[in-house]
Amino acid sequence: MFDCAGFDDHEKTVFVNDKPSGLKAVIAIHSTALGAAAGGCRLWNYQTSQAALTDALRLSRGMSYKNAFAELPFGGGKAVILGPISSENRQRAFEAFGEAVHSLGGLYVTAEDVGVSVKDMEWVASKTPYVSGLAAKKGAAGGDPSPFTARGVLRGMEAAVKNKLDRDNLEGLAVAVQGLGGVGGHLCRLLSKAGASLVVADIDKAKVEKICDETGARAMSPEEVLFADVDVISPCALGGVITQENAHRIQTKIVAGGANNQLADAQAGDLLHQKGILYAPDYIINAGGIIMVAAEYQGDNDFEKVTAKVDAVKGRVTAVVDRAQRAGAPTYMIADMMAQEIIDNAARAGNSAKAQPAA
Ligand code: NAI
């Protein structure tokens, strides 16, 4: 555990094995310096349990940085459930997951991530109050965070386009989107509305057809879409898609997507920097969802207010890109440094606290 890939001084990691439901999960708590560790729960069919652990560790570190940067009073955590879970066991498995979250007594607050729905979170909520992303009430933000994430990505993309292409909007630009799920699908609709033309890909053909029908997008293969000859690429599927091996094939000047951990490693980020490609750091540009989830959890989720908070992503992307350019350093490096500074300051001040149950 202490030597495995992705370990970064995590405070606690919990392995859950619930025989009756077949639930196998990892809950990783990276830091509670800023408050309870908040971050979604992912359900994925991992090749090995080691891969699941690494994913939980990397994603939870990303959540510490994401929450710090978004100025939320939460630390970073993440859960992964090792799929598949059969449909007849699904409710029991998420209830067992809820019990596991509850056993941490408020140290970790969960919500949706890839493969997990609002319905799943409602089963979790039957066992613990340390959960958000539940059904939205009228006039309030809540439920599925992905539309808010997509909105933040759009704003971050606008900031990147202003910096790199000196354009005030996205009209007439070509954007390639990989992954057309909650985040990617909503993003395509927003981009199309903003006048961008789209090249899209997903391993699920039905999703590709739907987005092409709705937006007039052109379909491409999932393996090639990030190397398309467009203005912006937007990875919105899984992580690790930009590697030392493939970075040289990227033709755009901007990478601005919603996926967590888009860079396979730091060297991939260095290569983008050397090629003059602006990389909008994942955890800054995709913070819209957690901003909404936190607002819902704290009971301060008036729709307009939350939307304005999500729009602040634009200014944060601008700030980090400006600072990186002044320093002549890669954006990911400057972002990590700034986020770590916020966390270290909080740790020194001793602010660490367990979550209060949802308001
Ligand atoms: P989702 O499960 O709704 O969608 C993911 C999509 O990616 C699916 O349509 C899937 O078929 C597709 N996909 C998987 N592998 C692919 C590949 N190799 N090539 C092309 N498409 C592929 O998940 P969601 O919620 O849209 O999340 C997408 C990414 O954004 C994830 O990395 C997630 O961690 C990140 N994220 C999501 C947030 C949210 O609010 N849902 C918040 C912040 C980050």
Coordinates of N, CA, C and O and ligand atoms in Angstrom, one line a residue, residues 42-44 59 63 66 78 112-116 144-150 153 177-186 201-205 207 221-223 225 235-239 241 257-262 282 285-290 292-293, ligand 1:
R42 N -16.7 5.9 -8.1 CA -16.7 5.4 -9.5 C -16.9 3.9 -9.5 O -16.4 3.2 -8.7
L43 N -17.7 3.4 -10.5 CA -17.9 2.0 -10.7 C -17.3 1.6 -12.0 O -17.7 2.2 -13.1
W44 N -16.3 0.8 -12.0 CA -15.6 0.5 -13.2 C -15.1 -1.0 -13.2 O -14.8 -1.5 -12.1
L59 N -7.1 9.5 -8.0 CA -8.3 10.3 -8.0 C -8.5 11.1 -6.7 O -8.9 12.3 -6.8
M63 N -8.8 15.1 -6.0 CA -9.9 15.8 -5.3 C -9.4 16.8 -4.3 O -10.0 17.8 -4.1
K66 N -8.4 19.7 -6.3 CA -9.6 20.3 -6.9 C -10.4 21.1 -5.9 O -10.8 22.2 -6.1
K78 N -11.9 9.8 -2.6 CA -12.6 9.2 -3.7 C -12.8 7.7 -3.4 O -12.0 7.1 -2.7
E112 N -21.7 11.0 -7.1 CA -21.6 10.3 -8.3 C -20.2 10.5 -9.0 O -19.6 11.6 -8.9
D113 N -19.7 9.5 -9.6 CA -18.7 9.6 -10.7 C -19.0 8.6 -11.8 O -20.2 8.2 -11.8
V114 N -18.1 8.3 -12.6 CA -18.3 7.4 -13.8 C -19.0 6.1 -13.3 O -18.6 5.5 -12.4
G115 N -20.1 5.8 -14.0 CA -20.8 4.5 -13.8 C -21.8 4.5 -12.7 O -22.3 3.5 -12.4
V116 N -22.0 5.7 -12.0 CA -22.8 5.7 -10.8 C -23.9 6.8 -11.1 O -23.6 7.9 -11.5
D144 N -27.5 15.0 -10.5 CA -26.4 14.7 -11.4 C -25.5 15.9 -11.5 O -25.9 17.0 -12.0
P145 N -24.2 15.8 -11.1 CA -23.3 16.9 -11.2 C -22.8 17.2 -12.6 O -22.2 18.3 -12.9
S146 N -23.0 16.3 -13.6 CA -22.3 16.4 -14.8 C -22.6 17.6 -15.7 O -21.8 18.2 -16.3
P147 N -23.9 18.1 -15.6 CA -24.1 19.4 -16.4 C -23.3 20.5 -15.9 O -22.9 21.4 -16.6
F148 N -23.1 20.6 -14.5 CA -22.3 21.7 -13.9 C -20.9 21.5 -14.3 O -20.2 22.5 -14.5
T149 N -20.4 20.3 -14.3 CA -19.0 20.0 -14.7 C -18.8 20.5 -16.1 O -17.8 21.2 -16.5
A150 N -19.8 20.2 -17.0 CA -19.7 20.5 -18.4 C -19.6 22.1 -18.6 O -18.9 22.6 -19.4
V153 N -16.3 23.3 -17.7 CA -15.3 23.0 -18.8 C -15.4 24.0 -19.9 O -14.4 24.5 -20.4
V177 N -14.2 16.1 -29.0 CA -14.6 15.6 -27.7 C -14.5 14.1 -27.6 O -15.1 13.4 -28.4
Q178 N -13.7 13.6 -26.6 CA -13.6 12.1 -26.4 C -14.4 11.7 -25.2 O -14.1 12.2 -24.1
G179 N -15.4 10.9 -25.4 CA -16.3 10.5 -24.3 C -17.5 11.3 -24.3 O -17.5 12.6 -24.1
L180 N -18.7 10.7 -24.5 CA -20.0 11.4 -24.6 C -20.9 11.0 -23.5 O -22.1 10.9 -23.8
G181 N -20.4 10.8 -22.3 CA -21.3 10.5 -21.2 C -21.9 11.7 -20.6 O -22.2 12.7 -21.3
G182 N -22.1 11.7 -19.3 CA -22.7 12.9 -18.6 C -22.0 14.2 -19.0 O -22.6 15.1 -19.4
V183 N -20.7 14.2 -18.8 CA -19.9 15.5 -19.0 C -19.8 15.8 -20.5 O -20.1 16.8 -20.9
G184 N -19.2 14.8 -21.2 CA -19.0 15.0 -22.6 C -20.2 15.3 -23.4 O -20.2 16.2 -24.3
G185 N -21.3 14.6 -23.1 CA -22.6 14.8 -23.8 C -23.1 16.3 -23.6 O -23.4 17.0 -24.5
H186 N -23.1 16.7 -22.3 CA -23.6 18.0 -22.0 C -22.7 19.1 -22.6 O -23.1 20.1 -23.2
A201 N -16.2 11.2 -30.3 CA -16.0 9.8 -30.2 C -16.4 9.2 -28.9 O -16.3 9.9 -27.8
D202 N -16.9 8.0 -28.9 CA -17.2 7.2 -27.7 C -17.1 5.7 -28.1 O -17.3 5.4 -29.2
I203 N -16.8 4.9 -27.1 CA -16.9 3.5 -27.4 C -18.3 2.9 -27.5 O -18.5 1.9 -28.0
D204 N -19.2 3.8 -27.0 CA -20.7 3.4 -27.1 C -21.2 4.1 -28.3 O -21.5 5.3 -28.4
K205 N -21.5 3.3 -29.3 CA -22.0 3.8 -30.6 C -23.3 4.6 -30.5 O -23.5 5.6 -31.2
K207 N -24.3 6.5 -28.2 CA -24.1 7.8 -27.7 C -23.5 8.7 -28.8 O -23.9 9.9 -28.9
S221 N -12.9 7.8 -34.5 CA -12.7 6.6 -33.7 C -12.1 7.1 -32.3 O -11.4 8.1 -32.3
P222 N -12.5 6.4 -31.2 CA -12.0 6.8 -29.9 C -10.5 6.9 -29.8 O -10.0 7.7 -29.1
E223 N -9.8 6.1 -30.6 CA -8.3 6.1 -30.5 C -7.7 7.3 -31.2 O -6.6 7.7 -30.9
V225 N -9.4 10.4 -32.0 CA -10.1 11.7 -31.8 C -9.2 12.8 -31.2 O -9.3 13.9 -31.5
P235 N -10.6 15.9 -23.7 CA -10.8 14.5 -23.2 C -11.8 14.5 -22.1 O -11.7 15.1 -21.0
C236 N -12.9 13.8 -22.3 CA -14.0 13.7 -21.3 C -14.4 12.2 -21.1 O -15.6 12.0 -20.7
A237 N -13.5 11.3 -21.2 CA -13.8 9.9 -20.9 C -13.0 9.5 -19.6 O -13.3 10.1 -18.6
L238 N -12.0 8.7 -19.8 CA -11.3 8.3 -18.6 C -9.9 8.9 -18.6 O -9.5 9.7 -19.5
G239 N -9.1 8.7 -17.5 CA -7.8 9.3 -17.4 C -6.7 8.6 -18.1 O -6.9 7.6 -18.8
V241 N -5.0 9.5 -20.8 CA -5.1 9.5 -22.2 C -4.0 10.2 -22.9 O -3.7 10.0 -24.1
G257 N -10.4 19.6 -21.2 CA -11.4 18.5 -21.1 C -11.8 18.3 -19.6 O -11.2 18.8 -18.7
G258 N -12.9 17.5 -19.5 CA -13.5 17.2 -18.2 C -12.9 16.0 -17.5 O -13.1 15.9 -16.3
A259 N -12.2 15.1 -18.2 CA -11.8 13.9 -17.5 C -10.8 14.2 -16.4 O -10.0 15.1 -16.5
N260 N -10.8 13.3 -15.4 CA -9.8 13.4 -14.3 C -8.5 12.7 -14.8 O -8.6 11.7 -15.5
N261 N -7.4 13.2 -14.3 CA -6.1 12.6 -14.6 C -5.8 12.4 -16.1 O -5.4 11.3 -16.5
Q262 N -6.1 13.4 -16.9 CA -5.8 13.3 -18.3 C -4.4 13.0 -18.7 O -4.1 12.3 -19.6
D282 N -6.7 19.5 -15.3 CA -8.0 18.8 -15.1 C -8.8 19.2 -13.9 O -10.0 19.5 -14.0
I285 N -10.4 22.8 -14.3 CA -11.4 23.0 -15.3 C -12.7 22.1 -15.0 O -13.8 22.5 -15.4
N286 N -12.5 21.0 -14.3 CA -13.7 20.1 -14.1 C -14.3 20.2 -12.7 O -15.0 19.3 -12.3
A287 N -14.1 21.3 -12.1 CA -14.5 21.5 -10.7 C -16.0 21.8 -10.6 O -16.6 21.8 -9.5
G288 N -16.7 22.1 -11.7 CA -18.1 22.5 -11.6 C -19.0 21.5 -10.9 O -19.8 21.9 -10.1
G289 N -18.7 20.2 -11.1 CA -19.6 19.2 -10.4 C -19.4 19.2 -8.9 O -20.4 19.2 -8.2
I290 N -18.2 19.3 -8.5 CA -18.0 19.3 -7.0 C -18.4 20.6 -6.4 O -18.9 20.6 -5.2
M292 N -21.1 22.2 -7.3 CA -22.5 22.0 -7.1 C -22.8 21.0 -6.0 O -23.6 21.3 -5.1
V293 N -22.0 19.9 -6.0 CA -22.2 18.9 -5.0 C -22.0 19.5 -3.5 O -22.8 19.2 -2.6
Ligands
NAI1 P1 -19.9 8.8 -17.9 O1 -19.7 7.4 -17.4 O2 -21.2 9.4 -17.9 O3 -19.2 8.9 -19.3 C1 -18.0 8.4 -19.7 C2 -18.1 8.1 -21.2 O4 -16.8 7.8 -21.7 C3 -19.0 7.0 -21.5 O5 -19.9 7.3 -22.5 C4 -18.0 5.9 -22.0 O6 -18.6 5.0 -23.0 C5 -17.0 6.8 -22.6 N1 -15.7 6.1 -22.8 C6 -15.0 5.3 -22.0 N2 -13.8 4.9 -22.5 C7 -13.7 5.6 -23.7 C8 -12.7 5.7 -24.7 N3 -11.6 5.0 -24.6 N4 -12.9 6.5 -25.7 C9 -14.1 7.2 -25.9 N5 -15.1 7.1 -24.9 C10 -14.9 6.3 -23.9 O7 -18.9 9.7 -17.0 P2 -18.8 11.2 -16.8 O8 -19.5 11.5 -15.5 O9 -19.2 11.9 -18.0 O10 -17.3 11.5 -16.5 C11 -16.3 11.6 -17.6 C12 -15.0 12.0 -17.0 O11 -15.1 13.2 -16.3 C13 -14.4 11.0 -16.0 O12 -13.0 11.0 -16.1 C14 -14.8 11.6 -14.6 O13 -14.0 11.2 -13.6 C15 -14.7 13.1 -15.0 N6 -15.4 14.0 -14.1 C16 -16.8 13.8 -14.0 C17 -17.5 14.7 -13.3 C18 -19.0 14.6 -13.2 O14 -19.6 15.6 -12.8 N7 -19.7 13.6 -13.7 C19 -16.9 15.7 -12.4 C20 -15.5 15.8 -12.6 C21 -14.8 15.0 -13.4

